């Protein structure tokens, strides 16, 4: 399950990076839609602004998979009690309770 989520994060990040840097054009009869790659389409006066915005979002989408992978490893490294250990603790607790009941009867 963890690998599926990591794969989803990677795919979304790659798609976001592609959209940030690549203009994708859709042409219809009456309209033309451009999705992504706005840095390349801006007039020279706005290229600096859109370059900085594109770089910030690129860094974010490059960092997200790394952060997610780190958190997966950190959570996976924690040790949890197995079912056998839990059952042993419950059995010991029952034994202690039974001993108290027996002693109380005397």
mmCIF file of N, CA, C and O in Angstrom:
data_model
loop_
_atom_site.group_PDB
_atom_site.id
_atom_site.type_symbol
_atom_site.label_atom_id
_atom_site.label_comp_id
_atom_site.label_asym_id
_atom_site.label_seq_id
_atom_site.Cartn_x
_atom_site.Cartn_y
_atom_site.Cartn_z
ATOM 1 N N UNK A 1 0.817 -1.194 0.000
ATOM 2 C CA UNK A 1 0.000 0.000 0.000
ATOM 3 C C UNK A 1 0.861 1.258 0.000
ATOM 4 O O UNK A 1 0.530 2.239 -0.634
ATOM 5 N N UNK A 2 1.959 1.224 0.719
ATOM 6 C CA UNK A 2 2.830 2.394 0.790
ATOM 7 C C UNK A 2 3.443 2.706 -0.567
ATOM 8 O O UNK A 2 3.601 3.862 -0.922
ATOM 9 N N UNK A 3 3.804 1.666 -1.318
ATOM 10 C CA UNK A 3 4.416 1.889 -2.615
ATOM 11 C C UNK A 3 3.434 2.501 -3.601
ATOM 12 O O UNK A 3 3.829 3.292 -4.451
ATOM 13 N N UNK A 4 2.158 2.152 -3.506
ATOM 14 C CA UNK A 4 1.163 2.740 -4.388
ATOM 15 C C UNK A 4 1.038 4.237 -4.135
ATOM 16 O O UNK A 4 0.962 5.023 -5.070
ATOM 17 N N UNK A 5 1.035 4.622 -2.879
ATOM 18 C CA UNK A 5 0.920 6.034 -2.546
ATOM 19 C C UNK A 5 2.153 6.806 -2.993
ATOM 20 O O UNK A 5 2.039 7.923 -3.505
ATOM 21 N N UNK A 6 3.322 6.215 -2.830
ATOM 22 C CA UNK A 6 4.546 6.867 -3.287
ATOM 23 C C UNK A 6 4.524 7.022 -4.799
ATOM 24 O O UNK A 6 4.924 8.060 -5.328
ATOM 25 N N UNK A 7 4.029 6.016 -5.506
ATOM 26 C CA UNK A 7 3.929 6.092 -6.957
ATOM 27 C C UNK A 7 2.979 7.209 -7.378
ATOM 28 O O UNK A 7 3.267 7.953 -8.316
ATOM 29 N N UNK A 8 1.877 7.347 -6.671
ATOM 30 C CA UNK A 8 0.917 8.411 -6.982
ATOM 31 C C UNK A 8 1.559 9.781 -6.771
ATOM 32 O O UNK A 8 1.410 10.687 -7.594
ATOM 33 N N UNK A 9 2.292 9.946 -5.681
ATOM 34 C CA UNK A 9 2.968 11.214 -5.415
ATOM 35 C C UNK A 9 3.998 11.510 -6.504
ATOM 36 O O UNK A 9 4.107 12.647 -6.984
ATOM 37 N N UNK A 10 4.740 10.502 -6.929
ATOM 38 C CA UNK A 10 5.725 10.684 -7.993
ATOM 39 C C UNK A 10 5.058 11.072 -9.311
ATOM 40 O O UNK A 10 5.527 11.986 -10.006
ATOM 41 N N UNK A 11 3.972 10.409 -9.661
ATOM 42 C CA UNK A 11 3.281 10.704 -10.923
ATOM 43 C C UNK A 11 2.726 12.121 -10.911
ATOM 44 O O UNK A 11 2.872 12.871 -11.887
ATOM 45 N N UNK A 12 2.103 12.513 -9.811
ATOM 46 C CA UNK A 12 1.558 13.869 -9.716
ATOM 47 C C UNK A 12 2.676 14.904 -9.801
ATOM 48 O O UNK A 12 2.535 15.933 -10.474
ATOM 49 N N UNK A 13 3.793 14.643 -9.161
ATOM 50 C CA UNK A 13 4.913 15.581 -9.203
ATOM 51 C C UNK A 13 5.486 15.704 -10.612
ATOM 52 O O UNK A 13 5.783 16.809 -11.069
ATOM 53 N N UNK A 14 5.631 14.584 -11.293
ATOM 54 C CA UNK A 14 6.160 14.626 -12.662
ATOM 55 C C UNK A 14 5.192 15.365 -13.583
ATOM 56 O O UNK A 14 5.613 16.198 -14.401
ATOM 57 N N UNK A 15 3.895 15.092 -13.452
ATOM 58 C CA UNK A 15 2.909 15.808 -14.270
ATOM 59 C C UNK A 15 2.940 17.304 -13.989
ATOM 60 O O UNK A 15 2.837 18.123 -14.918
ATOM 61 N N UNK A 16 3.074 17.672 -12.731
ATOM 62 C CA UNK A 16 3.136 19.093 -12.387
ATOM 63 C C UNK A 16 4.374 19.745 -12.994
ATOM 64 O O UNK A 16 4.300 20.861 -13.531
ATOM 65 N N UNK A 17 5.506 19.065 -12.934
ATOM 66 C CA UNK A 17 6.730 19.619 -13.522
ATOM 67 C C UNK A 17 6.607 19.765 -15.038
ATOM 68 O O UNK A 17 7.064 20.758 -15.614
ATOM 69 N N UNK A 18 5.984 18.790 -15.667
ATOM 70 C CA UNK A 18 5.780 18.881 -17.117
ATOM 71 C C UNK A 18 4.872 20.065 -17.447
ATOM 72 O O UNK A 18 5.143 20.834 -18.380
ATOM 73 N N UNK A 19 3.813 20.226 -16.679
ATOM 74 C CA UNK A 19 2.898 21.346 -16.924
ATOM 75 C C UNK A 19 3.541 22.702 -16.645
ATOM 76 O O UNK A 19 3.229 23.689 -17.308
ATOM 77 N N UNK A 20 4.425 22.758 -15.682
ATOM 78 C CA UNK A 20 5.073 24.030 -15.365
ATOM 79 C C UNK A 20 5.956 24.488 -16.522
ATOM 80 O O UNK A 20 5.971 25.658 -16.881
ATOM 81 N N UNK A 21 6.678 23.571 -17.132
ATOM 82 C CA UNK A 21 7.691 23.956 -18.108
ATOM 83 C C UNK A 21 7.305 23.722 -19.563
ATOM 84 O O UNK A 21 7.990 24.209 -20.458
ATOM 85 N N UNK A 22 6.241 22.989 -19.838
ATOM 86 C CA UNK A 22 5.876 22.670 -21.220
ATOM 87 C C UNK A 22 4.507 23.246 -21.562
ATOM 88 O O UNK A 22 3.513 22.884 -20.941
ATOM 89 N N UNK A 23 4.435 24.133 -22.560
ATOM 90 C CA UNK A 23 3.118 24.615 -22.976
ATOM 91 C C UNK A 23 2.394 23.552 -23.811
ATOM 92 O O UNK A 23 2.931 23.041 -24.789
ATOM 93 N N UNK A 24 1.193 23.208 -23.389
ATOM 94 C CA UNK A 24 0.380 22.236 -24.121
ATOM 95 C C UNK A 24 -0.790 23.015 -24.730
ATOM 96 O O UNK A 24 -1.551 23.660 -24.012
ATOM 97 N N UNK A 25 -0.904 22.932 -26.049
ATOM 98 C CA UNK A 25 -1.910 23.732 -26.747
ATOM 99 C C UNK A 25 -3.080 22.873 -27.195
ATOM 100 O O UNK A 25 -2.899 21.797 -27.747
ATOM 101 N N UNK A 26 -4.274 23.390 -26.927
ATOM 102 C CA UNK A 26 -5.509 22.776 -27.402
ATOM 103 C C UNK A 26 -6.200 23.792 -28.301
ATOM 104 O O UNK A 26 -6.498 24.901 -27.866
ATOM 105 N N UNK A 27 -6.427 23.401 -29.533
ATOM 106 C CA UNK A 27 -7.082 24.317 -30.456
ATOM 107 C C UNK A 27 -8.471 23.814 -30.786
ATOM 108 O O UNK A 27 -8.667 22.651 -31.102
ATOM 109 N N UNK A 28 -9.427 24.724 -30.705
ATOM 110 C CA UNK A 28 -10.804 24.448 -31.025
ATOM 111 C C UNK A 28 -11.166 25.322 -32.225
ATOM 112 O O UNK A 28 -10.356 26.129 -32.687
ATOM 113 N N UNK A 29 -12.373 25.207 -32.721
ATOM 114 C CA UNK A 29 -12.773 26.026 -33.862
ATOM 115 C C UNK A 29 -12.667 27.513 -33.556
ATOM 116 O O UNK A 29 -12.163 28.290 -34.355
ATOM 117 N N UNK A 30 -13.134 27.900 -32.383
ATOM 118 C CA UNK A 30 -13.200 29.316 -32.048
ATOM 119 C C UNK A 30 -12.161 29.762 -31.028
ATOM 120 O O UNK A 30 -12.008 30.955 -30.808
ATOM 121 N N UNK A 31 -11.507 28.856 -30.396
ATOM 122 C CA UNK A 31 -10.601 29.254 -29.318
ATOM 123 C C UNK A 31 -9.328 28.425 -29.329
ATOM 124 O O UNK A 31 -9.253 27.358 -29.918
ATOM 125 N N UNK A 32 -8.359 28.968 -28.636
ATOM 126 C CA UNK A 32 -7.067 28.309 -28.482
ATOM 127 C C UNK A 32 -6.724 28.345 -26.995
ATOM 128 O O UNK A 32 -6.673 29.410 -26.384
ATOM 129 N N UNK A 33 -6.516 27.181 -26.391
ATOM 130 C CA UNK A 33 -6.217 27.088 -24.965
ATOM 131 C C UNK A 33 -4.786 26.597 -24.802
ATOM 132 O O UNK A 33 -4.385 25.609 -25.425
ATOM 133 N N UNK A 34 -4.052 27.289 -23.963
ATOM 134 C CA UNK A 34 -2.676 26.883 -23.656
ATOM 135 C C UNK A 34 -2.619 26.535 -22.183
ATOM 136 O O UNK A 34 -2.961 27.340 -21.320
ATOM 137 N N UNK A 35 -2.189 25.320 -21.910
ATOM 138 C CA UNK A 35 -2.113 24.825 -20.540
ATOM 139 C C UNK A 35 -0.643 24.643 -20.172
ATOM 140 O O UNK A 35 0.062 23.838 -20.765
ATOM 141 N N UNK A 36 -0.182 25.380 -19.181
ATOM 142 C CA UNK A 36 1.185 25.239 -18.698
ATOM 143 C C UNK A 36 2.204 25.961 -19.540
ATOM 144 O O UNK A 36 1.910 26.534 -20.592
ATOM 145 N N UNK A 37 3.443 25.944 -19.082
ATOM 146 C CA UNK A 37 4.555 26.545 -19.804
ATOM 147 C C UNK A 37 4.440 28.046 -19.971
ATOM 148 O O UNK A 37 4.899 28.613 -20.963
ATOM 149 N N UNK A 38 3.853 28.719 -19.026
ATOM 150 C CA UNK A 38 3.581 30.146 -19.177
ATOM 151 C C UNK A 38 4.853 30.984 -19.220
ATOM 152 O O UNK A 38 4.845 32.074 -19.783
ATOM 153 N N UNK A 39 5.921 30.495 -18.642
ATOM 154 C CA UNK A 39 7.182 31.244 -18.695
ATOM 155 C C UNK A 39 7.599 31.489 -20.134
ATOM 156 O O UNK A 39 8.045 32.583 -20.480
ATOM 157 N N UNK A 40 7.456 30.501 -20.965
ATOM 158 C CA UNK A 40 7.907 30.620 -22.353
ATOM 159 C C UNK A 40 7.004 31.527 -23.182
ATOM 160 O O UNK A 40 7.411 32.019 -24.232
ATOM 161 N N UNK A 41 5.788 31.774 -22.739
ATOM 162 C CA UNK A 41 4.816 32.546 -23.501
ATOM 163 C C UNK A 41 4.711 34.008 -23.067
ATOM 164 O O UNK A 41 4.050 34.791 -23.726
ATOM 165 N N UNK A 42 5.335 34.373 -21.984
ATOM 166 C CA UNK A 42 5.199 35.723 -21.439
ATOM 167 C C UNK A 42 6.044 36.725 -22.215
ATOM 168 O O UNK A 42 7.083 36.383 -22.778
ATOM 169 N N UNK A 43 5.595 37.968 -22.202
ATOM 170 C CA UNK A 43 6.434 39.020 -22.793
ATOM 171 C C UNK A 43 7.695 39.201 -21.948
ATOM 172 O O UNK A 43 7.729 38.837 -20.768
ATOM 173 N N UNK A 44 8.736 39.761 -22.538
ATOM 174 C CA UNK A 44 10.016 39.884 -21.817
ATOM 175 C C UNK A 44 9.907 40.601 -20.462
ATOM 176 O O UNK A 44 10.653 40.273 -19.541
ATOM 177 N N UNK A 45 8.988 41.522 -20.317
ATOM 178 C CA UNK A 45 8.861 42.255 -19.054
ATOM 179 C C UNK A 45 8.400 41.346 -17.916
ATOM 180 O O UNK A 45 8.745 41.575 -16.753
ATOM 181 N N UNK A 46 7.646 40.312 -18.211
ATOM 182 C CA UNK A 46 7.114 39.420 -17.175
ATOM 183 C C UNK A 46 7.871 38.098 -17.044
ATOM 184 O O UNK A 46 7.546 37.301 -16.168
ATOM 185 N N UNK A 47 8.857 37.868 -17.897
ATOM 186 C CA UNK A 47 9.577 36.584 -17.851
ATOM 187 C C UNK A 47 10.278 36.356 -16.518
ATOM 188 O O UNK A 47 10.317 35.240 -16.016
ATOM 189 N N UNK A 48 10.834 37.385 -15.921
ATOM 190 C CA UNK A 48 11.524 37.240 -14.636
ATOM 191 C C UNK A 48 10.569 36.787 -13.544
ATOM 192 O O UNK A 48 10.895 35.904 -12.748
ATOM 193 N N UNK A 49 9.392 37.382 -13.492
ATOM 194 C CA UNK A 49 8.390 37.012 -12.496
ATOM 195 C C UNK A 49 7.950 35.564 -12.695
ATOM 196 O O UNK A 49 7.914 34.782 -11.741
ATOM 197 N N UNK A 50 7.637 35.201 -13.926
ATOM 198 C CA UNK A 50 7.157 33.851 -14.179
ATOM 199 C C UNK A 50 8.278 32.813 -14.049
ATOM 200 O O UNK A 50 8.015 31.666 -13.706
ATOM 201 N N UNK A 51 9.512 33.210 -14.294
ATOM 202 C CA UNK A 51 10.632 32.293 -14.064
ATOM 203 C C UNK A 51 10.760 31.990 -12.574
ATOM 204 O O UNK A 51 10.926 30.831 -12.186
ATOM 205 N N UNK A 52 10.646 33.006 -11.736
ATOM 206 C CA UNK A 52 10.758 32.775 -10.289
ATOM 207 C C UNK A 52 9.589 31.932 -9.776
ATOM 208 O O UNK A 52 9.785 31.039 -8.955
ATOM 209 N N UNK A 53 8.379 32.198 -10.268
ATOM 210 C CA UNK A 53 7.227 31.390 -9.870
ATOM 211 C C UNK A 53 7.409 29.938 -10.312
ATOM 212 O O UNK A 53 7.161 29.002 -9.545
ATOM 213 N N UNK A 54 7.872 29.739 -11.523
ATOM 214 C CA UNK A 54 8.090 28.379 -12.039
ATOM 215 C C UNK A 54 9.163 27.646 -11.250
ATOM 216 O O UNK A 54 9.026 26.452 -10.966
ATOM 217 N N UNK A 55 10.218 28.347 -10.881
ATOM 218 C CA UNK A 55 11.285 27.711 -10.106
ATOM 219 C C UNK A 55 10.814 27.327 -8.703
ATOM 220 O O UNK A 55 11.151 26.248 -8.210
ATOM 221 N N UNK A 56 10.022 28.191 -8.081
ATOM 222 C CA UNK A 56 9.508 27.884 -6.741
ATOM 223 C C UNK A 56 8.625 26.643 -6.790
ATOM 224 O O UNK A 56 8.773 25.716 -5.981
ATOM 225 N N UNK A 57 7.694 26.603 -7.747
ATOM 226 C CA UNK A 57 6.822 25.435 -7.853
ATOM 227 C C UNK A 57 7.603 24.186 -8.250
ATOM 228 O O UNK A 57 7.279 23.082 -7.807
ATOM 229 N N UNK A 58 8.633 24.328 -9.053
ATOM 230 C CA UNK A 58 9.456 23.170 -9.413
ATOM 231 C C UNK A 58 10.162 22.607 -8.187
ATOM 232 O O UNK A 58 10.223 21.384 -8.004
ATOM 233 N N UNK A 59 10.691 23.480 -7.351
ATOM 234 C CA UNK A 59 11.352 23.016 -6.128
ATOM 235 C C UNK A 59 10.366 22.318 -5.199
ATOM 236 O O UNK A 59 10.694 21.302 -4.579
ATOM 237 N N UNK A 60 9.162 22.856 -5.119
ATOM 238 C CA UNK A 60 8.142 22.228 -4.271
ATOM 239 C C UNK A 60 7.822 20.829 -4.774
ATOM 240 O O UNK A 60 7.796 19.862 -4.003
ATOM 241 N N UNK A 61 7.586 20.700 -6.082
ATOM 242 C CA UNK A 61 7.208 19.398 -6.625
ATOM 243 C C UNK A 61 8.382 18.430 -6.720
ATOM 244 O O UNK A 61 8.180 17.221 -6.835
ATOM 245 N N UNK A 62 9.599 18.923 -6.654
ATOM 246 C CA UNK A 62 10.752 18.027 -6.544
ATOM 247 C C UNK A 62 10.930 17.556 -5.100
ATOM 248 O O UNK A 62 11.383 16.437 -4.855
ATOM 249 N N UNK A 63 10.579 18.401 -4.142
ATOM 250 C CA UNK A 63 10.764 18.062 -2.732
ATOM 251 C C UNK A 63 9.662 17.153 -2.200
ATOM 252 O O UNK A 63 9.909 16.350 -1.291
ATOM 253 N N UNK A 64 8.458 17.247 -2.739
ATOM 254 C CA UNK A 64 7.347 16.457 -2.207
ATOM 255 C C UNK A 64 7.604 14.946 -2.200
ATOM 256 O O UNK A 64 7.392 14.303 -1.172
ATOM 257 N N UNK A 65 8.055 14.341 -3.298
ATOM 258 C CA UNK A 65 8.322 12.895 -3.232
ATOM 259 C C UNK A 65 9.426 12.544 -2.235
ATOM 260 O O UNK A 65 9.338 11.523 -1.555
ATOM 261 N N UNK A 66 10.442 13.392 -2.142
ATOM 262 C CA UNK A 66 11.529 13.122 -1.195
ATOM 263 C C UNK A 66 11.023 13.187 0.246
ATOM 264 O O UNK A 66 11.352 12.331 1.076
ATOM 265 N N UNK A 67 10.198 14.164 0.547
ATOM 266 C CA UNK A 67 9.630 14.293 1.892
ATOM 267 C C UNK A 67 8.721 13.107 2.196
ATOM 268 O O UNK A 67 8.779 12.525 3.281
ATOM 269 N N UNK A 68 7.896 12.741 1.235
ATOM 270 C CA UNK A 68 6.987 11.612 1.439
ATOM 271 C C UNK A 68 7.767 10.313 1.656
ATOM 272 O O UNK A 68 7.433 9.524 2.536
ATOM 273 N N UNK A 69 8.822 10.102 0.874
ATOM 274 C CA UNK A 69 9.651 8.908 1.025
ATOM 275 C C UNK A 69 10.310 8.887 2.407
ATOM 276 O O UNK A 69 10.352 7.854 3.073
ATOM 277 N N UNK A 70 10.806 10.039 2.848
ATOM 278 C CA UNK A 70 11.433 10.131 4.169
ATOM 279 C C UNK A 70 10.424 9.783 5.270
ATOM 280 O O UNK A 70 10.733 9.039 6.196
ATOM 281 N N UNK A 71 9.226 10.328 5.159
ATOM 282 C CA UNK A 71 8.201 10.048 6.173
ATOM 283 C C UNK A 71 7.791 8.575 6.152
ATOM 284 O O UNK A 71 7.541 7.983 7.207
ATOM 285 N N UNK A 72 7.719 7.967 4.967
ATOM 286 C CA UNK A 72 7.405 6.534 4.891
ATOM 287 C C UNK A 72 8.457 5.705 5.603
ATOM 288 O O UNK A 72 8.141 4.773 6.337
ATOM 289 N N UNK A 73 9.716 6.038 5.393
ATOM 290 C CA UNK A 73 10.796 5.291 6.035
ATOM 291 C C UNK A 73 10.794 5.516 7.541
ATOM 292 O O UNK A 73 11.044 4.599 8.317
ATOM 293 N N UNK A 74 10.498 6.741 7.971
ATOM 294 C CA UNK A 74 10.480 7.040 9.396
ATOM 295 C C UNK A 74 9.341 6.292 10.084
ATOM 296 O O UNK A 74 9.526 5.717 11.155
ATOM 297 N N UNK A 75 8.182 6.267 9.484
ATOM 298 C CA UNK A 75 7.044 5.552 10.056
ATOM 299 C C UNK A 75 7.292 4.049 10.009
ATOM 300 O O UNK A 75 6.984 3.334 10.955
ATOM 301 N N UNK A 76 7.866 3.553 8.922
ATOM 302 C CA UNK A 76 8.122 2.123 8.783
ATOM 303 C C UNK A 76 9.187 1.621 9.734
ATOM 304 O O UNK A 76 9.218 0.448 10.088
ATOM 305 N N UNK A 77 10.068 2.508 10.193
ATOM 306 C CA UNK A 77 11.158 2.096 11.077
ATOM 307 C C UNK A 77 10.700 1.925 12.524
ATOM 308 O O UNK A 77 11.366 1.270 13.314
ATOM 309 N N UNK A 78 9.563 2.514 12.863
ATOM 310 C CA UNK A 78 9.060 2.370 14.224
ATOM 311 C C UNK A 78 8.645 0.922 14.457
ATOM 312 O O UNK A 78 8.103 0.264 13.596
ATOM 313 N N UNK A 79 8.913 0.443 15.654
ATOM 314 C CA UNK A 79 8.567 -0.941 15.960
ATOM 315 C C UNK A 79 7.222 -0.989 16.658
ATOM 316 O O UNK A 79 6.924 -0.183 17.541
ATOM 317 N N UNK A 80 6.435 -1.921 16.242
ATOM 318 C CA UNK A 80 5.130 -2.128 16.845
ATOM 319 C C UNK A 80 5.098 -3.523 17.439
ATOM 320 O O UNK A 80 5.807 -4.414 17.015
ATOM 321 N N UNK A 81 4.236 -3.708 18.427
ATOM 322 C CA UNK A 81 4.084 -5.017 19.045
ATOM 323 C C UNK A 81 3.378 -5.956 18.077
ATOM 324 O O UNK A 81 2.424 -5.573 17.412
ATOM 325 N N UNK A 82 3.859 -7.176 18.005
ATOM 326 C CA UNK A 82 3.195 -8.162 17.158
ATOM 327 C C UNK A 82 1.982 -8.713 17.891
ATOM 328 O O UNK A 82 1.814 -8.507 19.096
ATOM 329 N N UNK A 83 1.155 -9.413 17.178
ATOM 330 C CA UNK A 83 -0.037 -10.012 17.794
ATOM 331 C C UNK A 83 0.346 -11.021 18.873
ATOM 332 O O UNK A 83 -0.351 -11.158 19.878
ATOM 333 N N UNK A 84 1.433 -11.757 18.662
ATOM 334 C CA UNK A 84 1.876 -12.734 19.667
ATOM 335 C C UNK A 84 2.265 -12.047 20.975
ATOM 336 O O UNK A 84 1.937 -12.525 22.062
ATOM 337 N N UNK A 85 2.986 -10.921 20.867
ATOM 338 C CA UNK A 85 3.386 -10.199 22.071
ATOM 339 C C UNK A 85 2.167 -9.664 22.819
ATOM 340 O O UNK A 85 2.107 -9.704 24.045
ATOM 341 N N UNK A 86 1.192 -9.176 22.094
ATOM 342 C CA UNK A 86 -0.030 -8.669 22.725
ATOM 343 C C UNK A 86 -0.774 -9.805 23.420
ATOM 344 O O UNK A 86 -1.253 -9.650 24.550
ATOM 345 N N UNK A 87 -0.856 -10.974 22.757
ATOM 346 C CA UNK A 87 -1.543 -12.119 23.353
ATOM 347 C C UNK A 87 -0.825 -12.580 24.621
ATOM 348 O O UNK A 87 -1.481 -12.947 25.614
ATOM 349 N N UNK A 88 0.508 -12.584 24.625
ATOM 350 C CA UNK A 88 1.261 -12.971 25.816
ATOM 351 C C UNK A 88 0.983 -12.029 26.989
ATOM 352 O O UNK A 88 0.809 -12.462 28.117
ATOM 353 N N UNK A 89 0.914 -10.729 26.709
ATOM 354 C CA UNK A 89 0.624 -9.768 27.770
ATOM 355 C C UNK A 89 -0.775 -9.984 28.333
ATOM 356 O O UNK A 89 -0.991 -9.885 29.544
ATOM 357 N N UNK A 90 -1.728 -10.274 27.461
ATOM 358 C CA UNK A 90 -3.093 -10.521 27.932
ATOM 359 C C UNK A 90 -3.149 -11.782 28.792
ATOM 360 O O UNK A 90 -3.832 -11.820 29.808
ATOM 361 N N UNK A 91 -2.415 -12.835 28.371
ATOM 362 C CA UNK A 91 -2.389 -14.069 29.157
ATOM 363 C C UNK A 91 -1.774 -13.823 30.538
ATOM 364 O O UNK A 91 -2.268 -14.337 31.546
ATOM 365 N N UNK A 92 -0.706 -13.057 30.611
ATOM 366 C CA UNK A 92 -0.082 -12.756 31.901
ATOM 367 C C UNK A 92 -1.038 -11.969 32.786
ATOM 368 O O UNK A 92 -1.113 -12.190 33.985
ATOM 369 N N UNK A 93 -1.769 -11.051 32.183
ATOM 370 C CA UNK A 93 -2.739 -10.270 32.952
ATOM 371 C C UNK A 93 -3.842 -11.137 33.509
ATOM 372 O O UNK A 93 -4.290 -10.953 34.645
ATOM 373 N N UNK A 94 -4.280 -12.125 32.748
ATOM 374 C CA UNK A 94 -5.323 -13.039 33.220
ATOM 375 C C UNK A 94 -4.801 -13.882 34.370
ATOM 376 O O UNK A 94 -5.507 -14.129 35.339
ATOM 377 N N UNK A 95 -3.543 -14.341 34.253
ATOM 378 C CA UNK A 95 -2.958 -15.155 35.320
ATOM 379 C C UNK A 95 -2.879 -14.363 36.614
ATOM 380 O O UNK A 95 -3.182 -14.879 37.692
ATOM 381 N N UNK A 96 -2.486 -13.105 36.536
ATOM 382 C CA UNK A 96 -2.382 -12.271 37.731
ATOM 383 C C UNK A 96 -3.758 -12.087 38.336
ATOM 384 O O UNK A 96 -3.938 -12.186 39.551
ATOM 385 N N UNK A 97 -4.761 -11.852 37.527
ATOM 386 C CA UNK A 97 -6.129 -11.680 38.036
ATOM 387 C C UNK A 97 -6.649 -12.964 38.667
ATOM 388 O O UNK A 97 -7.325 -12.935 39.684
ATOM 389 N N UNK A 98 -6.342 -14.119 38.091
ATOM 390 C CA UNK A 98 -6.785 -15.393 38.647
ATOM 391 C C UNK A 98 -6.139 -15.651 39.996
ATOM 392 O O UNK A 98 -6.766 -16.144 40.922
ATOM 393 N N UNK A 99 -4.835 -15.314 40.128
ATOM 394 C CA UNK A 99 -4.146 -15.503 41.395
ATOM 395 C C UNK A 99 -4.763 -14.628 42.485
ATOM 396 O O UNK A 99 -4.945 -15.054 43.616
ATOM 397 N N UNK A 100 -5.102 -13.395 42.158
ATOM 398 C CA UNK A 100 -5.730 -12.517 43.136
ATOM 399 C C UNK A 100 -7.065 -13.066 43.574
ATOM 400 O O UNK A 100 -7.403 -13.045 44.754
ATOM 401 N N UNK A 101 -7.843 -13.583 42.643
ATOM 402 C CA UNK A 101 -9.151 -14.134 42.985
ATOM 403 C C UNK A 101 -9.001 -15.349 43.904
ATOM 404 O O UNK A 101 -9.749 -15.501 44.849
ATOM 405 N N UNK A 102 -8.044 -16.191 43.627
ATOM 406 C CA UNK A 102 -7.840 -17.393 44.451
ATOM 407 C C UNK A 102 -7.410 -16.983 45.848
ATOM 408 O O UNK A 102 -7.886 -17.519 46.843
ATOM 409 N N UNK A 103 -6.520 -16.025 45.979
ATOM 410 C CA UNK A 103 -6.066 -15.597 47.289
ATOM 411 C C UNK A 103 -7.153 -14.894 48.079
ATOM 412 O O UNK A 103 -7.187 -14.984 49.307
ATOM 413 N N UNK A 104 -8.032 -14.211 47.394
ATOM 414 C CA UNK A 104 -9.102 -13.522 48.096
ATOM 415 C C UNK A 104 -10.108 -14.523 48.710
ATOM 416 O O UNK A 104 -10.738 -14.230 49.710
ATOM 417 N N UNK A 105 -10.250 -15.691 48.120
ATOM 418 C CA UNK A 105 -11.196 -16.671 48.632
ATOM 419 C C UNK A 105 -10.733 -17.269 49.965
ATOM 420 O O UNK A 105 -11.548 -17.723 50.759
ATOM 421 N N UNK A 106 -9.442 -17.276 50.215
ATOM 422 C CA UNK A 106 -8.953 -17.881 51.463
ATOM 423 C C UNK A 106 -9.094 -16.933 52.561
ATOM 424 O O UNK A 106 -8.859 -16.345 53.301
#
